[in-house]
Structure formats: C-alpha cells, structure tokens
Coordinates of C-alpha atoms (C1' of nucleotides) in Angstrom, one line a residue:
Chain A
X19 CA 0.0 0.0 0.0
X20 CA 3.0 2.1 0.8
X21 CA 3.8 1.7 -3.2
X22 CA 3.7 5.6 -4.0
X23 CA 4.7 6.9 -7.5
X24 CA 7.2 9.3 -5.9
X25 CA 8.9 8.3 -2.5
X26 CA 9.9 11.5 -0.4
X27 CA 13.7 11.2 -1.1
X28 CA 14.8 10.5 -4.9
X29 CA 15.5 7.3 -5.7
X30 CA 17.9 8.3 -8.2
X31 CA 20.5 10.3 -8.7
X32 CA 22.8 11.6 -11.6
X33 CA 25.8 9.4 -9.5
X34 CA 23.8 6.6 -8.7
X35 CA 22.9 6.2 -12.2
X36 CA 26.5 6.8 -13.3
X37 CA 27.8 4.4 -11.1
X38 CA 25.8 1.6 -12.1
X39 CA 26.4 2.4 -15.7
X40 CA 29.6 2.2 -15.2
X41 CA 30.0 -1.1 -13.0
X42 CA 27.6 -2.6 -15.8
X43 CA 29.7 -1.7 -19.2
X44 CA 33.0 -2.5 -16.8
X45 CA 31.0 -6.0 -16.0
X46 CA 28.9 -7.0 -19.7
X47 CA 30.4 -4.1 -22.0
X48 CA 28.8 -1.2 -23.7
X49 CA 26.0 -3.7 -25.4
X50 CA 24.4 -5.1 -21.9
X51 CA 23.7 -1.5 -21.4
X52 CA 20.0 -1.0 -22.5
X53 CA 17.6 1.9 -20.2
X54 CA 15.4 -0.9 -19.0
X55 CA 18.3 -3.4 -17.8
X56 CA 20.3 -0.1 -16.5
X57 CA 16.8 0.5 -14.5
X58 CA 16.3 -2.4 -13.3
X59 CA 20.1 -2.7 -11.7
X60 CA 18.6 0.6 -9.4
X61 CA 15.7 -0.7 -9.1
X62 CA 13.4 1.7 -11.0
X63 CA 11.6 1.8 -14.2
X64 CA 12.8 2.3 -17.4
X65 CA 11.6 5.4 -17.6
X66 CA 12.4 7.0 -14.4
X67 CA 16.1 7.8 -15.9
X68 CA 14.6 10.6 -18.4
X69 CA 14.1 12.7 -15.3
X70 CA 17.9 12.6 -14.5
X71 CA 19.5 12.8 -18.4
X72 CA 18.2 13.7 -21.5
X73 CA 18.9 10.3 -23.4
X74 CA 20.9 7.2 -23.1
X75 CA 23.9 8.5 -25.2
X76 CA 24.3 11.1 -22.2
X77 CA 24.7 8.4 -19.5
X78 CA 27.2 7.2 -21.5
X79 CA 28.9 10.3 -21.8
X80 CA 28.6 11.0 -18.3
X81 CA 30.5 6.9 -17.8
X82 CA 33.3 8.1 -20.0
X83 CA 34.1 11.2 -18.6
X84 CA 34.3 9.3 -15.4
X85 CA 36.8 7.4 -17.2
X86 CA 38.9 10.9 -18.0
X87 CA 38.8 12.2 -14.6
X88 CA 40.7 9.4 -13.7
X89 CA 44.0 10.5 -15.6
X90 CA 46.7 12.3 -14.0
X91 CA 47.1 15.9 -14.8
X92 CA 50.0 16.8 -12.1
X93 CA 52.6 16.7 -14.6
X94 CA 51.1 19.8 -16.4
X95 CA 50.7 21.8 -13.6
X96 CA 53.3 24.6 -13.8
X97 CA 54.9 24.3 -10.9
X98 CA 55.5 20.8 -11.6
X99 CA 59.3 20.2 -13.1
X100 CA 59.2 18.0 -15.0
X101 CA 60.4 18.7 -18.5
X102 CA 57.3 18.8 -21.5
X103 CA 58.7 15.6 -22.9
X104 CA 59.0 13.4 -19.4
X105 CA 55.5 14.9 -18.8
X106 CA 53.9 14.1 -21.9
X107 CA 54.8 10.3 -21.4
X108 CA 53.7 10.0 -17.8
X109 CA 50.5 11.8 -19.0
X110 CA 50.3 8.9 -22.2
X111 CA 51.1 5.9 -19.0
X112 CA 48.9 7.4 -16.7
X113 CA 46.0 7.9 -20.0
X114 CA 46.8 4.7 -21.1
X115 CA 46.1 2.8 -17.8
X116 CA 43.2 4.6 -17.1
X117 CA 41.4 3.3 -20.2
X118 CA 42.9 0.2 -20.2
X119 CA 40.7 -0.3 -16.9
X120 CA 37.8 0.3 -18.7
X121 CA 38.2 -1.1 -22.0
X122 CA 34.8 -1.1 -23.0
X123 CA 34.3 2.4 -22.9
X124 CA 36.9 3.7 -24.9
X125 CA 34.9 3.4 -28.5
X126 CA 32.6 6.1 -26.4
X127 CA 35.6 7.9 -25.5
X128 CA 37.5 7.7 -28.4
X129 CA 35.1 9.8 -30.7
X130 CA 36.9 13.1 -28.9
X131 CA 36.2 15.7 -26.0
X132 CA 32.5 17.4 -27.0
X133 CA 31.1 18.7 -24.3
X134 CA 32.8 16.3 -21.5
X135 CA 34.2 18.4 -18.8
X136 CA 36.8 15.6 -17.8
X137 CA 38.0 15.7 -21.4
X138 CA 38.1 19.1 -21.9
X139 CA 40.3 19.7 -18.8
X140 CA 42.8 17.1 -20.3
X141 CA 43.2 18.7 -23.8
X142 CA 43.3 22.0 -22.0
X143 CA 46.1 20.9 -19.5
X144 CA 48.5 19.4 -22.7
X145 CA 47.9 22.6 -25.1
X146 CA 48.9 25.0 -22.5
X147 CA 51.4 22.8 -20.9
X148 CA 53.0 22.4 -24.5
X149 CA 52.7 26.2 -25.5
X150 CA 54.4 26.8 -21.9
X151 CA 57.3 24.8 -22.6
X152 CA 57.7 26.8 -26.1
X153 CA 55.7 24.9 -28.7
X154 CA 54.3 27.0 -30.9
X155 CA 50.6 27.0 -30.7
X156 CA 49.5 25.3 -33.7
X157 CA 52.1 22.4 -33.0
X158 CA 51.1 22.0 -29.3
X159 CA 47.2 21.3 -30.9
X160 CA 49.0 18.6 -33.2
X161 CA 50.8 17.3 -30.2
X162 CA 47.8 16.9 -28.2
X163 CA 46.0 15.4 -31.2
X164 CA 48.4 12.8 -32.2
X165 CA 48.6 11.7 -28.5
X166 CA 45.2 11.0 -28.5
X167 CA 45.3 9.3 -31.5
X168 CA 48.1 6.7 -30.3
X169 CA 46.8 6.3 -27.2
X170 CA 43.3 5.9 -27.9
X171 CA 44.1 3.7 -30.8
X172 CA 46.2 0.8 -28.3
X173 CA 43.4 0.4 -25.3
X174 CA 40.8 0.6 -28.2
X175 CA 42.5 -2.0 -31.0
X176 CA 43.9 -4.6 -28.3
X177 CA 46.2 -5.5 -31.3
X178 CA 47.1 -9.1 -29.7
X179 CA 43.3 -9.3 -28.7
X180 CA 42.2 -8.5 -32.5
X181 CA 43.4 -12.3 -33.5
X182 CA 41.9 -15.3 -32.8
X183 CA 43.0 -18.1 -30.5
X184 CA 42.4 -20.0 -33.6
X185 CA 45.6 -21.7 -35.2
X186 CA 42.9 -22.8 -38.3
X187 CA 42.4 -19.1 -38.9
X188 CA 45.7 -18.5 -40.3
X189 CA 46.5 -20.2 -43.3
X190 CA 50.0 -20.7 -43.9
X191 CA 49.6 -20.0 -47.7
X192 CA 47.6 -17.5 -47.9
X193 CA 49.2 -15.8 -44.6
X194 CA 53.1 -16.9 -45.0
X195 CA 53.8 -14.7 -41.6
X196 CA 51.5 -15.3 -39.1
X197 CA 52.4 -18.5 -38.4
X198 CA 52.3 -17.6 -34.7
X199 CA 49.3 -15.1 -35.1
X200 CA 47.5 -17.4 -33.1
X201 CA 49.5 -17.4 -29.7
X202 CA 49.6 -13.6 -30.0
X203 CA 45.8 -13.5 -28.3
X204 CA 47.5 -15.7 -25.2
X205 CA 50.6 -12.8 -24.7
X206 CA 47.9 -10.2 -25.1
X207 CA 49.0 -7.5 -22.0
X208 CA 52.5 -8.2 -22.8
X209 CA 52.6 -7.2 -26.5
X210 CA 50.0 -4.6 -26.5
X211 CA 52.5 -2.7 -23.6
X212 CA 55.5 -3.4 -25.9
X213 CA 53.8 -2.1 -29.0
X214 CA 52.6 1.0 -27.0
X215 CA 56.5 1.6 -24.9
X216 CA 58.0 1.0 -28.6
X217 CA 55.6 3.4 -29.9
X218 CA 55.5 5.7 -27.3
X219 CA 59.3 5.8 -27.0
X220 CA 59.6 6.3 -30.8
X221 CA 57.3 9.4 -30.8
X222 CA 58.5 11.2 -27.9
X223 CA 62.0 10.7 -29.3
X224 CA 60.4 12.2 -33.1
X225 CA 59.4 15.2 -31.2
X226 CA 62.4 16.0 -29.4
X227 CA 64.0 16.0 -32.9
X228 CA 61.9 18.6 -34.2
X229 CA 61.7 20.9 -30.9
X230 CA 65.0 21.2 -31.6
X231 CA 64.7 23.0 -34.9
X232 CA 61.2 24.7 -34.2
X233 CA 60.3 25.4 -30.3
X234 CA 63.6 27.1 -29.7
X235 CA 63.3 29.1 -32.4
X236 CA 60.0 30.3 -31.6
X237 CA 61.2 31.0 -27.8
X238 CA 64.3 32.5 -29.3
X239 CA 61.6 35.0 -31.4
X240 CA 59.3 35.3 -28.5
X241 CA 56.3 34.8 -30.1
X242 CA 54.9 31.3 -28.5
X243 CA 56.4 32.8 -24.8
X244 CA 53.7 35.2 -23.9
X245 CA 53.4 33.5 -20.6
X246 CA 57.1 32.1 -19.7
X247 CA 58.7 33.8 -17.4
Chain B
X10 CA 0.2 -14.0 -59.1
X11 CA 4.3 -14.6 -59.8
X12 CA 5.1 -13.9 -55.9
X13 CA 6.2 -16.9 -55.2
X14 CA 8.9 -17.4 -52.4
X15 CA 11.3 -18.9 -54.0
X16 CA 12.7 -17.3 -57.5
X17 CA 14.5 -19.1 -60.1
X18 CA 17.4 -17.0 -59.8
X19 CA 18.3 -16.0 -56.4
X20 CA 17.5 -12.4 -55.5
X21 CA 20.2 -11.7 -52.1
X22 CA 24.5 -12.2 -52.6
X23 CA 26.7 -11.4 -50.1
X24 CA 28.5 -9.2 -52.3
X25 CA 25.1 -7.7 -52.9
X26 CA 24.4 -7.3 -49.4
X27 CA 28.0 -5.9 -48.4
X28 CA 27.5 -3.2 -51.2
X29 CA 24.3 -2.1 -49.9
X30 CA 25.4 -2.3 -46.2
X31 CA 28.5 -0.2 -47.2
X32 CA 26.4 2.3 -49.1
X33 CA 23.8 2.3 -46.4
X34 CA 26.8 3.2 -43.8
X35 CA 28.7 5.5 -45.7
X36 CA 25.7 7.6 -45.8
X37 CA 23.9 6.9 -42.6
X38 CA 26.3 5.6 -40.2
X39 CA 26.3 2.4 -38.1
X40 CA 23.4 2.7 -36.5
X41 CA 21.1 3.3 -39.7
X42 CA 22.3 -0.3 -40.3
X43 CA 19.3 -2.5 -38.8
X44 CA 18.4 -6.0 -40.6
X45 CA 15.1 -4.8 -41.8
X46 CA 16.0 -1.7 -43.3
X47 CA 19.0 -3.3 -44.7
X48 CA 16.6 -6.1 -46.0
X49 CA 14.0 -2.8 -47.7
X50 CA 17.3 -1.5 -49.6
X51 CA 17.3 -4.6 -51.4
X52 CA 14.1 -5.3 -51.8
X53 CA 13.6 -8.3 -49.7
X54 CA 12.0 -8.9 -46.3
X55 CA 14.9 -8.9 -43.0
X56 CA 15.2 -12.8 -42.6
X57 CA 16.5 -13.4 -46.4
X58 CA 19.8 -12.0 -45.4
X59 CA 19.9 -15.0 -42.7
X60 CA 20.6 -17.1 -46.3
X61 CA 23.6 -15.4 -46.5
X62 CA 25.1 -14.6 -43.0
X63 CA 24.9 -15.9 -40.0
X64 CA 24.2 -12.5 -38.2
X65 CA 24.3 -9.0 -38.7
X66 CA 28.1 -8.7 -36.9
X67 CA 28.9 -10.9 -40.0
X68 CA 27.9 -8.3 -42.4
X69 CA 29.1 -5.4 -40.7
X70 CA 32.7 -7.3 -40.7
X71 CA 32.6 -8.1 -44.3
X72 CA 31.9 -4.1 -44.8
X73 CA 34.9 -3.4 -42.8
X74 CA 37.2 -5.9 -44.3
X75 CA 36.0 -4.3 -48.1
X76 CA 37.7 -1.1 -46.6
X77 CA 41.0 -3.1 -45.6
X78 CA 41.3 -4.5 -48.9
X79 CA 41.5 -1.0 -50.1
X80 CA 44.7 -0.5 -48.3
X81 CA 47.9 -0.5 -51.1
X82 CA 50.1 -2.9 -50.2
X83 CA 52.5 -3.1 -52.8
X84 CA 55.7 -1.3 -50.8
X85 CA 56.1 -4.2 -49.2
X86 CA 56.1 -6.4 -52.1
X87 CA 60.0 -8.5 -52.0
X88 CA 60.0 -6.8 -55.6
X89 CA 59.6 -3.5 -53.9
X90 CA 62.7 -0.8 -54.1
X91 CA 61.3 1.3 -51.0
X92 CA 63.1 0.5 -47.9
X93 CA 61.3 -0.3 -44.7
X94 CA 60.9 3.4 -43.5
X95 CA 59.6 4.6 -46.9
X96 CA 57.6 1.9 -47.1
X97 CA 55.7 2.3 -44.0
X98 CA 55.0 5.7 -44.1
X99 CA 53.6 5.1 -47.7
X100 CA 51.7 2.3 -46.1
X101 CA 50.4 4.2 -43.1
X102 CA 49.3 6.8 -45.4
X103 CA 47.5 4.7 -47.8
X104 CA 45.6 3.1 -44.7
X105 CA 44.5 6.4 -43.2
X106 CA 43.1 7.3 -46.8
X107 CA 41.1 3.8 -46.7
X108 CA 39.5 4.6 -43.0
X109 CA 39.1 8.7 -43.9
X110 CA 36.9 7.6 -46.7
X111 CA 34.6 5.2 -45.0
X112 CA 34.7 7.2 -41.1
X113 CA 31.5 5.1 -40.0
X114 CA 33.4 1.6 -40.8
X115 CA 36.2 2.4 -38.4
X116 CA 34.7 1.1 -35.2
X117 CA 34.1 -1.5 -36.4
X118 CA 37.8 -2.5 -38.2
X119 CA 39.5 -0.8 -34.5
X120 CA 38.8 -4.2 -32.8
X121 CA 41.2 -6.1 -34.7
X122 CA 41.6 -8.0 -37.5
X123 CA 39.7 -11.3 -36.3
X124 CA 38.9 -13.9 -39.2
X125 CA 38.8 -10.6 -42.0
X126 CA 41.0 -12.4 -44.9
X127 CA 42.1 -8.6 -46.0
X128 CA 43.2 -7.4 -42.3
X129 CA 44.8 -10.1 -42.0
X130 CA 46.8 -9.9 -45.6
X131 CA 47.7 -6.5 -44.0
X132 CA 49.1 -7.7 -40.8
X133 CA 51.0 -10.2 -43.0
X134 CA 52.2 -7.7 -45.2
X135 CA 54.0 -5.7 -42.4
X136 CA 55.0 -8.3 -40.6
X137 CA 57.0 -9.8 -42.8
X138 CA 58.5 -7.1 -44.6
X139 CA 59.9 -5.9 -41.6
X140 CA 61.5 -8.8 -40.7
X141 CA 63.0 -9.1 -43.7
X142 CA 64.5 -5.4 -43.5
X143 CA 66.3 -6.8 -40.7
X144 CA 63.8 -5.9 -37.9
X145 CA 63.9 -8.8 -34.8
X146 CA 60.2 -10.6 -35.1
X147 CA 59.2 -9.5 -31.6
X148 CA 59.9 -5.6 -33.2
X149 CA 58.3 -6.3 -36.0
X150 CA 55.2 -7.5 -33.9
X151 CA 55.2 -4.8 -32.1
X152 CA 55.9 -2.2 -35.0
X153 CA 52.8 -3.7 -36.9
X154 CA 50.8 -3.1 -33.9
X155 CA 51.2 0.4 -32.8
X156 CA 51.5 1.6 -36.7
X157 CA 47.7 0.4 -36.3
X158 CA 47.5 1.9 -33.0
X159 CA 48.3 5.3 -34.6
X160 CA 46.4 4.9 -37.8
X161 CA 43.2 3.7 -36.5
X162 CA 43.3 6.2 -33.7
X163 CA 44.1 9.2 -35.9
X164 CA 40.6 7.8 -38.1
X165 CA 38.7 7.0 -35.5
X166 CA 38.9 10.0 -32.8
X167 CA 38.9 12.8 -35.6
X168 CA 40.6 15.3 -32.9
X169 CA 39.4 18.5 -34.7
X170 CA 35.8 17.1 -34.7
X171 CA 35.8 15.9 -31.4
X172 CA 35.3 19.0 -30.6
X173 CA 32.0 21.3 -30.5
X174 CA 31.7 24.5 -33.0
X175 CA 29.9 26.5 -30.1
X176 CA 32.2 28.9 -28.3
X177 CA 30.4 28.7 -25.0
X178 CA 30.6 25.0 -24.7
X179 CA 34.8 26.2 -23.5
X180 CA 34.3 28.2 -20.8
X181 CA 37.7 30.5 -20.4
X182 CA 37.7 30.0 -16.8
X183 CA 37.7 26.4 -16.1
X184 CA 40.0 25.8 -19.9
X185 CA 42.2 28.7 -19.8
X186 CA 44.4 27.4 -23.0
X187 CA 40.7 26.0 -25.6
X188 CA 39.7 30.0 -26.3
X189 CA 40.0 28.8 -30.2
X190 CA 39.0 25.0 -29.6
X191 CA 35.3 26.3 -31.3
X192 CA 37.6 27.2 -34.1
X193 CA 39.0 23.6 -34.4
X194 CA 35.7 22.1 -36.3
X195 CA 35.9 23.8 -39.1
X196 CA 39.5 23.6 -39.7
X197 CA 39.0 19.7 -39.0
X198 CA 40.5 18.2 -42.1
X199 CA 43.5 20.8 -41.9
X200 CA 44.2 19.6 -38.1
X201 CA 43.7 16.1 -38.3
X202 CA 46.0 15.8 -41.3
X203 CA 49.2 17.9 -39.8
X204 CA 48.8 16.1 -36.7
X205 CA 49.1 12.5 -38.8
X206 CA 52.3 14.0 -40.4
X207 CA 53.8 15.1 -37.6
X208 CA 53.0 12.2 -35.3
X209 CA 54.2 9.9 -38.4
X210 CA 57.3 11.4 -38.7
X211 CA 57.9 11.4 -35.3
X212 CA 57.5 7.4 -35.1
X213 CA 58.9 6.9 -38.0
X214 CA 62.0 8.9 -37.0
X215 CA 62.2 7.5 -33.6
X216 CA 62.1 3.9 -34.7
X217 CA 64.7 4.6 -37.3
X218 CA 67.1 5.5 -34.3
X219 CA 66.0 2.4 -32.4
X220 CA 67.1 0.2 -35.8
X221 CA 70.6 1.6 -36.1
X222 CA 70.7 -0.3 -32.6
X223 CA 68.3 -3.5 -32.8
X224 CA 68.7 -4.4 -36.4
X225 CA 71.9 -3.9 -37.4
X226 CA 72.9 -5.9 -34.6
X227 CA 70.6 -8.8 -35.0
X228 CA 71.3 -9.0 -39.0
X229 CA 75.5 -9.1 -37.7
X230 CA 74.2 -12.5 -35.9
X231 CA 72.1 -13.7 -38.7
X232 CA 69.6 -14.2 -36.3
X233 CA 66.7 -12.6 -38.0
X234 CA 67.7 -12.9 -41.8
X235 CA 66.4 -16.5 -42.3
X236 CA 65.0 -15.4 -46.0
X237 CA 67.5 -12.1 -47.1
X238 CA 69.9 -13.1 -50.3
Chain C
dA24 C1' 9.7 17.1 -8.8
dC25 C1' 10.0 12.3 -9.6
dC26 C1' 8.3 7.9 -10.4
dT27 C1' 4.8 4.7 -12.8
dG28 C1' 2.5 1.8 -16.6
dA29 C1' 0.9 1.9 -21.2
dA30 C1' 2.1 2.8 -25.6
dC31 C1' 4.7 3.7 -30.1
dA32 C1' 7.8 2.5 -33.4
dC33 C1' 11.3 0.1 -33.7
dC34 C1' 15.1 -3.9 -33.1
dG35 C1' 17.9 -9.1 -34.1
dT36 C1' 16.8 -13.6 -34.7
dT37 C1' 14.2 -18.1 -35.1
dC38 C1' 11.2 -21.0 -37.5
dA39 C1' 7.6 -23.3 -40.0
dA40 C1' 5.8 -22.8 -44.4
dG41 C1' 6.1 -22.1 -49.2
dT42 C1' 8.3 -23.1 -54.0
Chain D
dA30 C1' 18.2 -23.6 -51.7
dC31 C1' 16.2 -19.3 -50.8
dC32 C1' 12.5 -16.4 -49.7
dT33 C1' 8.2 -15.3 -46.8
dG34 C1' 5.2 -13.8 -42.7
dA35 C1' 4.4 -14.6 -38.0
dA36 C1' 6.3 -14.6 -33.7
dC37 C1' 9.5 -13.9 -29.6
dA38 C1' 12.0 -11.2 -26.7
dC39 C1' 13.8 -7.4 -26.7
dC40 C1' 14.9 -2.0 -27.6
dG41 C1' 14.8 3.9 -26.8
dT42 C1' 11.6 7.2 -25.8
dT43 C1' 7.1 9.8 -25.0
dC44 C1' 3.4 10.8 -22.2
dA45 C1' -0.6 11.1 -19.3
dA46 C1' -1.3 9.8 -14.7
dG47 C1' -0.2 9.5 -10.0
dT48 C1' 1.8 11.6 -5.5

DNA sequence: ACCTGAACACCGTTCAAGT
DNA sequence: ACCTGAACACCGTTCAAGT
C-alpha cells in the first residue's frame, strides 16, 4: 500500500545512475547497457532515468568522462618540473592505464572531447602545458591530437586481442607470416604494452628531434612565450 | 500471381548485401544499419539476409574488411625498391586514406583483425617485410601493432571534430588554453591531417634510431635474416 | 519534482511454411 | 536452396497519470 509513484527522497541520482552504468559496461560491455536493464540494476523503471539525463547517449557520456577524470594531470601543472617531454609520457602511462581499466568504454571515449568536462580539462592541461614549454601554438594542438590518437588507438585496437585463438584461422599460404598469429591472443597484456612503450618511445623521441629545430626558435623570437617567465 | 517465395534466380548475394550495407553506412552511419532496413534496400523482407550470414556482426565485418582491402600494399612487395621506413610511411598513409573515406566503418575494423582475410593480408604484409628489413620478429610484432595503433586512432577519434563548433561549450575559466577550440571544427580536415604527419614522422624517426641499434645488430648474428639473399 | 505503466515504433533472430 | 510472414523477446523514448 505504501507503493507511492514518488517516494519523499529521490530514488535516483545523476551518480547513482553513473555508477551503475559504469559497474555494468565495466562487467557486460557497452552492449548489456540497454535503459530498461540499466533501470532495473537501481531498481526503477525504465523510464524514471529521463528525469535525471536527456537520453541514453548522455549516460554514456557522463561513464566516459568518469573514465577521463581518472588520468593524471599533475605533470602539467606549472609548478610541476618535469620537462614537456617526461610529462607528456607519464600523462600517455597514466591515459593509457586509465582506459585500459575500462576497456569497453573507450569506443565512447575515443570519438573526442565534445562537451565532456573531464576531457576538456585534459586537452586544455597538454595545449597549455606544451605552449608553456615553447611549442608554438598550432604544433602543441598537433601534439595533443596525435597523442590521443596513439593512445586511444592501443586500449581501443587490443592489437594481440584483434586475433583469434584460432591456429585454423591463419592459413599458412595465404598468410606466410602469421604463423604464430595465433599465440599472440595468449601474450595479449605483454605485446600490447610493448607495441605501446616501442611506440611511445619512438614518438616522444620524433618530437624532441623537431623541438630542436622549431620550439627554440619560436622561444628565441618570443612569439609562442607570452606567458614564460 | 508470380510472388512466389522462391525465385528461379536468387534475389540476395553477399557481395550484394555488403554493397548495400557499405552504401547504407557511408551515408547513414552504423546505426542506420538495422536488418530490416537493410533487408527494404534490397528489396527483400529482414530474414532473407539469414541465407547469406549468420548475423548482422557478419555483415558489418565483411563491410569493414572491403575497406581493408583498399589498403595499397605493394611497398612491401620483396620486388619493392622502397626501404622499410619509406615503405611504412607510404603504407600508413594509404591506410589512413582507406578509413578517412569510410569514417563510420572504423569502429568496427578498430577491434582487430579477427577472421577478416584482407586485415589479416595486411598484418601479414608488415610483418614480414619488416622482418625481412632486418627488424627482430618480436619488433616487427610490435611495430605492426602500434603503426595500427596510430592509424586507427588518428581515423577514428577525428581530434578537430571531437570537438564542439559552439564557443560557449569552452568556458575560459575552467579551460584557460581552448579560447580557439570552437575554431577547431571547421578547420577539422586541416588539423587532423598535420597532426598524422607530424605524429608519423615522429614514429617513423624514432624507430629509425631504435634500428641503427636493434637491427643492425641482429642481421651481424644472422639471427633474423632466415630469408635475405 | 520524480516515479509509474501503457504505448509507439522500432530492433535481431528463429522458424515453420512455401516453392 | 532461398524467400516469406508470424512470432519472440527485446529496444529507446514519450506521455498522461499519479503523489
């Protein structure tokens, strides 16, 4: 009898429905999450989540940004010391890992910053942090674009993960190398973080190269230093 | 009088189907992609296509693997003059102009390449022509995979549209450094392009110092030069 | 304001039935 | 073998109705 259509304190909550999205594409990935099963986990009615968010696509938004909260930022904080390139690859580490927790929301993640607080704070922190250290401003954007892109791309194409556990699948004739394709799915954490060291390594290194020939001689004109001391 | 359910010829392909379910996404995007209306296109109720594949995630990997095929391969042909470096970067380029073409398909090719016979004629490709220019297999593994990493990445997450054309959406006070990020949209192609360059450039230029170590050394042992002349 | 059930217009997939 | 309509168990979202 006590069944009333709205209980004096709110069921819901933005968090609470958040949370549970989250715990449920972290459990059953981003397909288990449909409005009536995500209602029924709180114990609710479909419908009841249109009161907290617009649609489904922004609880999903709201689960990735979660996601971006979770990466570390310190090293862009100005009166951090390390040096733009150490603190680019502990940002890509600590981006990397972060997403690599929650694999299943990266695709979400991956289609950029929109509106996304979390996300916007990150692309923020790298531009300015780059521009501080004497990038000029249109290659600190391309920095902080082609980070995202490596990044991204490894937690979202598990490369060892995108073969099959399959030796069948790999014909020897018509695929002469991949004879071991197969056992790549079994070594999956450790040649994913290889590829993405190797890669990481190899770009960081590429861009010290050219800061040589370009940031210094933008410091040396001034223009990119507005806010150096 | 003539409907019968059964024609003499058969009305559904595969090839049929992928070229309407390519068309359909190119234009639409994943999500216009539903059995049914896939099924109307061709003019043919939603269960015919069951004739043909086993379930929709069959079709939407076919469409995806039609976009690897697309990918020029011929730099790392034994016949090829380009060395390894050259030939990557021609390769990486070439793939990017596959997955820039068909945006929609790329979520779907991200995951890996699976059973698809032309991802995996890819991941061949690379891997063996590195090997034979000397690199150890496990680099060469790893090299294949975070070339994809930055490839797929650099389709997927378009950075420049990742963001929204609205200036208010970047409030100055809580993103001090994304005054211009409204500007970003609608210099998207511009953006996304010098960022590839640069970030490919970079990799390639950072693994070219790491061969002058790895490689050079492993082709003095013989180790890794089974099949050079 | 916040929750409900009913309803609308969809889904992917199975299956017996037709030829 | 290949297509059909009917059916099953779902979807996301809207909305009037309740408190």
């Amino acid at each position: 009898m006590c069944r009333m259509a709205r209980p004096r304190k709110p069921l819901l909550s933005r968090e609470r429905i958040v949370g549970a999205a989250s715990a449920l594409v972290d459990a059953e990935g981003l397909d288990a999450v449909s409005t009536r099963r995500l209602a029924g986990e709180l114990g609710v009615s479909g419908p009841s989540l249109y009161n907290h968010f617009r649609n489904k696509e922004e609880i999903l938004d709201a689960v990735a940004d979660a996601v971006s909260a979770k990466v570390d930022l310190s090293m862009f904080e100005e009166s951090d010391s390390r040096d733009w390139r150490t603190a680019l690859h502990d940002w890509a580490v600590s981006y990397r890992a972060a997403l690599t927790e929650h694999p299943h929301v990266v695709p979400v993640l991956a289609r950029g910053p929109g509106r996304r607080p979390a996300a916007l704070r990150v692309a923020d922190a790298v531009f300015g942090a780059m521009v501080r250290a004497g990038w000029p401003p249109a290659q600190a954007t391309r920095i902080g674009a082609l980070m995202r892109y490596f990044v991204t791309g490894s937690a979202l194409g598990s490369f060892a993960r995108g073969f099959v556990d399959d030796e069948r699948a790999y014909d020897p004739c018509r695929y002469p190398h991949l004879g071991q394709a197969h056992l790549l799915a079994e070594r999956q954490e450790e040649i994913d973080e290889g590829a993405f060291d190797t890669g990481l390594r190899a770009l960081l290194d590429g861009l010290a190269a050219q800061y040589e020939k370009v940031a210094v001689q933008a410091s040396r004109t001034g223009a990119a230093r507005r806010d150096g001391p």
